[in-house]
Short mmCIF file of C-alpha atoms in Angstrom, two decimals:
data_model
loop_
_atom_site.label_atom_id
_atom_site.label_comp_id
_atom_site.label_asym_id
_atom_site.label_seq_id
_atom_site.Cartn_x
_atom_site.Cartn_y
_atom_site.Cartn_z
CA MET A 505 -1.43 9.76 -16.88
CA ASP A 506 -3.91 12.10 -18.43
CA LYS A 507 -6.65 12.29 -15.83
CA GLN A 508 -8.79 14.50 -18.09
CA ASP A 509 -9.64 11.91 -20.77
CA ALA A 510 -13.17 12.08 -22.18
CA ALA A 511 -13.74 8.34 -21.59
CA PRO A 512 -14.02 7.07 -18.03
CA ARG A 513 -10.88 5.47 -16.61
CA VAL A 514 -10.43 2.27 -14.65
CA VAL A 515 -7.16 2.08 -12.72
CA VAL A 516 -5.83 -1.33 -11.69
CA GLY A 517 -2.87 -2.14 -9.47
CA VAL A 518 -0.53 -4.82 -10.82
CA ASP A 519 2.16 -6.37 -8.63
CA GLY A 520 2.74 -9.84 -10.07
CA SER A 521 0.53 -11.68 -7.59
CA PRO A 522 -2.30 -14.03 -8.65
CA SER A 523 -4.82 -11.63 -7.12
CA SER A 524 -3.47 -8.71 -9.16
CA HIS A 525 -3.77 -10.86 -12.29
CA ALA A 526 -7.42 -11.54 -11.40
CA ALA A 527 -7.91 -7.81 -10.74
CA LEU A 528 -6.40 -6.97 -14.14
CA ARG A 529 -8.75 -9.36 -15.94
CA TRP A 530 -11.73 -8.02 -13.97
CA ALA A 531 -10.77 -4.40 -14.70
CA VAL A 532 -10.48 -5.02 -18.45
CA ASP A 533 -13.83 -6.84 -18.56
CA HIS A 534 -15.53 -4.06 -16.59
CA ALA A 535 -13.92 -1.32 -18.68
CA GLN A 536 -15.31 -2.92 -21.84
CA LEU A 537 -18.80 -2.86 -20.33
CA ILE A 538 -18.67 0.86 -19.51
CA GLY A 539 -16.52 2.07 -22.42
CA ALA A 540 -13.58 3.00 -20.19
CA THR A 541 -9.85 3.02 -20.69
CA VAL A 542 -7.66 0.91 -18.41
CA ASP A 543 -4.54 2.20 -16.67
CA ALA A 544 -2.49 -0.66 -15.22
CA VAL A 545 -0.24 0.76 -12.51
CA GLY A 546 2.82 -0.88 -11.01
CA ALA A 547 4.66 0.76 -8.11
CA TYR A 548 8.16 0.28 -6.79
CA GLU A 549 10.18 1.62 -3.91
CA LEU A 550 13.95 1.54 -3.69
CA PRO A 551 15.29 -0.01 -0.50
CA GLY A 552 17.38 2.47 1.42
CA ALA A 553 15.93 5.43 -0.44
CA HIS A 554 14.43 6.71 2.82
CA GLY A 555 16.26 6.95 6.10
CA TRP A 556 19.45 5.29 7.22
CA SER A 557 18.27 1.71 7.65
CA ALA A 558 19.99 0.36 4.56
CA PRO A 559 22.94 1.22 2.38
CA VAL A 560 22.30 3.85 -0.24
CA VAL A 561 21.17 2.30 -3.50
CA ASP A 562 21.57 3.50 -7.04
CA PRO A 563 18.60 5.81 -7.68
CA THR A 564 18.90 5.02 -11.39
CA PHE A 565 17.30 1.62 -10.70
CA ASP A 566 16.76 -0.01 -14.07
CA ALA A 567 13.25 1.29 -14.56
CA GLU A 568 13.27 0.33 -18.24
CA VAL A 569 13.75 -3.35 -17.40
CA ALA A 570 10.98 -3.08 -14.80
CA ARG A 571 8.66 -1.40 -17.34
CA GLU A 572 9.34 -4.18 -19.83
CA GLY A 573 8.58 -6.72 -17.09
CA LEU A 574 5.27 -5.02 -16.31
CA THR A 575 4.36 -4.96 -20.01
CA ASP A 576 5.32 -8.63 -20.39
CA GLU A 577 3.26 -9.55 -17.30
CA ILE A 578 0.19 -7.79 -18.69
CA ARG A 579 0.70 -9.47 -22.07
CA LYS A 580 1.01 -12.87 -20.36
CA VAL A 581 -2.20 -12.34 -18.35
CA LEU A 582 -4.34 -10.78 -21.10
CA GLY A 583 -2.77 -12.02 -24.32
CA GLU A 584 -1.56 -9.79 -27.11
CA SER A 585 -4.96 -8.37 -28.09
CA GLY A 586 -6.07 -7.80 -24.50
CA SER A 587 -2.85 -6.07 -23.51
CA SER A 588 -3.24 -3.59 -26.36
CA GLN A 589 -6.30 -2.22 -24.55
CA VAL A 590 -4.27 -1.33 -21.45
CA ARG A 591 -2.01 1.65 -20.78
CA THR A 592 0.85 0.67 -18.48
CA HIS A 593 2.45 2.93 -15.90
CA LEU A 594 5.37 2.06 -13.62
CA LEU A 595 5.68 4.66 -10.89
CA ARG A 596 8.12 5.09 -8.04
CA GLY A 597 6.64 5.40 -4.57
CA ASN A 598 4.64 3.72 -1.88
CA PRO A 599 2.07 1.48 -3.62
CA VAL A 600 -0.87 2.94 -1.69
CA GLU A 601 0.11 6.54 -2.47
CA VAL A 602 0.83 5.70 -6.12
CA LEU A 603 -2.53 3.98 -6.60
CA LEU A 604 -4.48 6.68 -4.80
CA ASP A 605 -2.84 9.40 -6.88
CA ALA A 606 -3.31 7.46 -10.13
CA SER A 607 -6.99 6.88 -9.37
CA GLU A 608 -7.86 10.55 -8.81
CA GLY A 609 -10.61 11.36 -11.28
CA ALA A 610 -11.05 7.70 -12.25
CA GLU A 611 -14.36 5.89 -12.37
CA LEU A 612 -12.95 2.95 -10.44
CA LEU A 613 -9.83 1.60 -8.73
CA VAL A 614 -9.36 -2.18 -8.88
CA VAL A 615 -6.87 -3.95 -6.61
CA GLY A 616 -6.19 -7.53 -5.67
CA SER A 617 -6.46 -8.96 -2.20
CA ARG A 618 -3.68 -11.30 -1.19
CA GLY A 619 -5.40 -13.93 0.95
CA ARG A 620 -2.97 -15.95 3.07
CA GLY A 621 -5.12 -18.90 4.08
CA GLY A 622 -7.13 -19.77 7.17
CA PHE A 623 -8.58 -16.88 9.15
CA ALA A 624 -6.14 -14.42 7.60
CA ARG A 625 -7.80 -15.05 4.21
CA THR A 626 -10.83 -13.10 5.42
CA LEU A 627 -8.70 -10.03 6.07
CA LEU A 628 -7.77 -7.49 3.44
CA GLY A 629 -4.14 -6.83 2.57
CA SER A 630 -2.73 -3.53 3.73
CA VAL A 631 -2.62 -1.96 0.26
CA SER A 632 -6.19 -2.95 -0.63
CA GLN A 633 -7.44 -1.86 2.77
CA GLN A 634 -5.78 1.56 2.56
CA CYS A 635 -7.06 2.05 -0.98
CA ALA A 636 -10.60 1.18 0.11
CA LEU A 637 -10.37 3.64 2.99
CA HIS A 638 -8.80 6.58 1.18
CA ALA A 639 -9.62 6.46 -2.55
CA THR A 640 -11.68 9.28 -4.02
CA CYS A 641 -13.45 6.85 -6.38
CA ALA A 642 -15.16 3.49 -6.03
CA VAL A 643 -12.85 0.57 -5.20
CA VAL A 644 -13.21 -3.08 -6.18
CA ILE A 645 -11.08 -5.67 -4.38
CA VAL A 646 -10.64 -8.91 -6.32
CA ARG A 647 -9.56 -12.19 -4.79
CA PRO A 648 -7.33 -14.57 -6.75
CA GLU A 649 -9.12 -17.07 -8.92
CA VAL A 650 -9.37 -20.53 -7.38
CA GLU A 651 -9.03 -23.64 -9.52
CA VAL A 652 -11.78 -26.16 -8.88
CA SER A 653 -10.80 -29.79 -9.33
#
């Protein structure tokens, strides 16, 4: 990611959850208002890549298939024309560290909050909480959209 672009950047975390889809839509809408580019960031970790708790896995994890999945997800959420406004990045690492690194120099970091229902719904998820605490830019946490019947 070129963190030295002339236009402001909005970074958004995408993980396939309804709240990340809402965050993606919010980020694109906000970026249009401020003339910013949008970097949609997906993160993955390989099980067993650290420590001895699991069998060693193939470090050549099929990243290309995962990148295509991320691109397809963004296209599904935003449509063809909306997805053309977004730069996608699939990065290996802890999601918090990946998002914090990607958002350095950005105008804004947008993440979803995975509410679980009941009292837990009022609590932030661990990724969104850590991003809010440690990001070097402003952070917006977006809840999933609720259908009203």
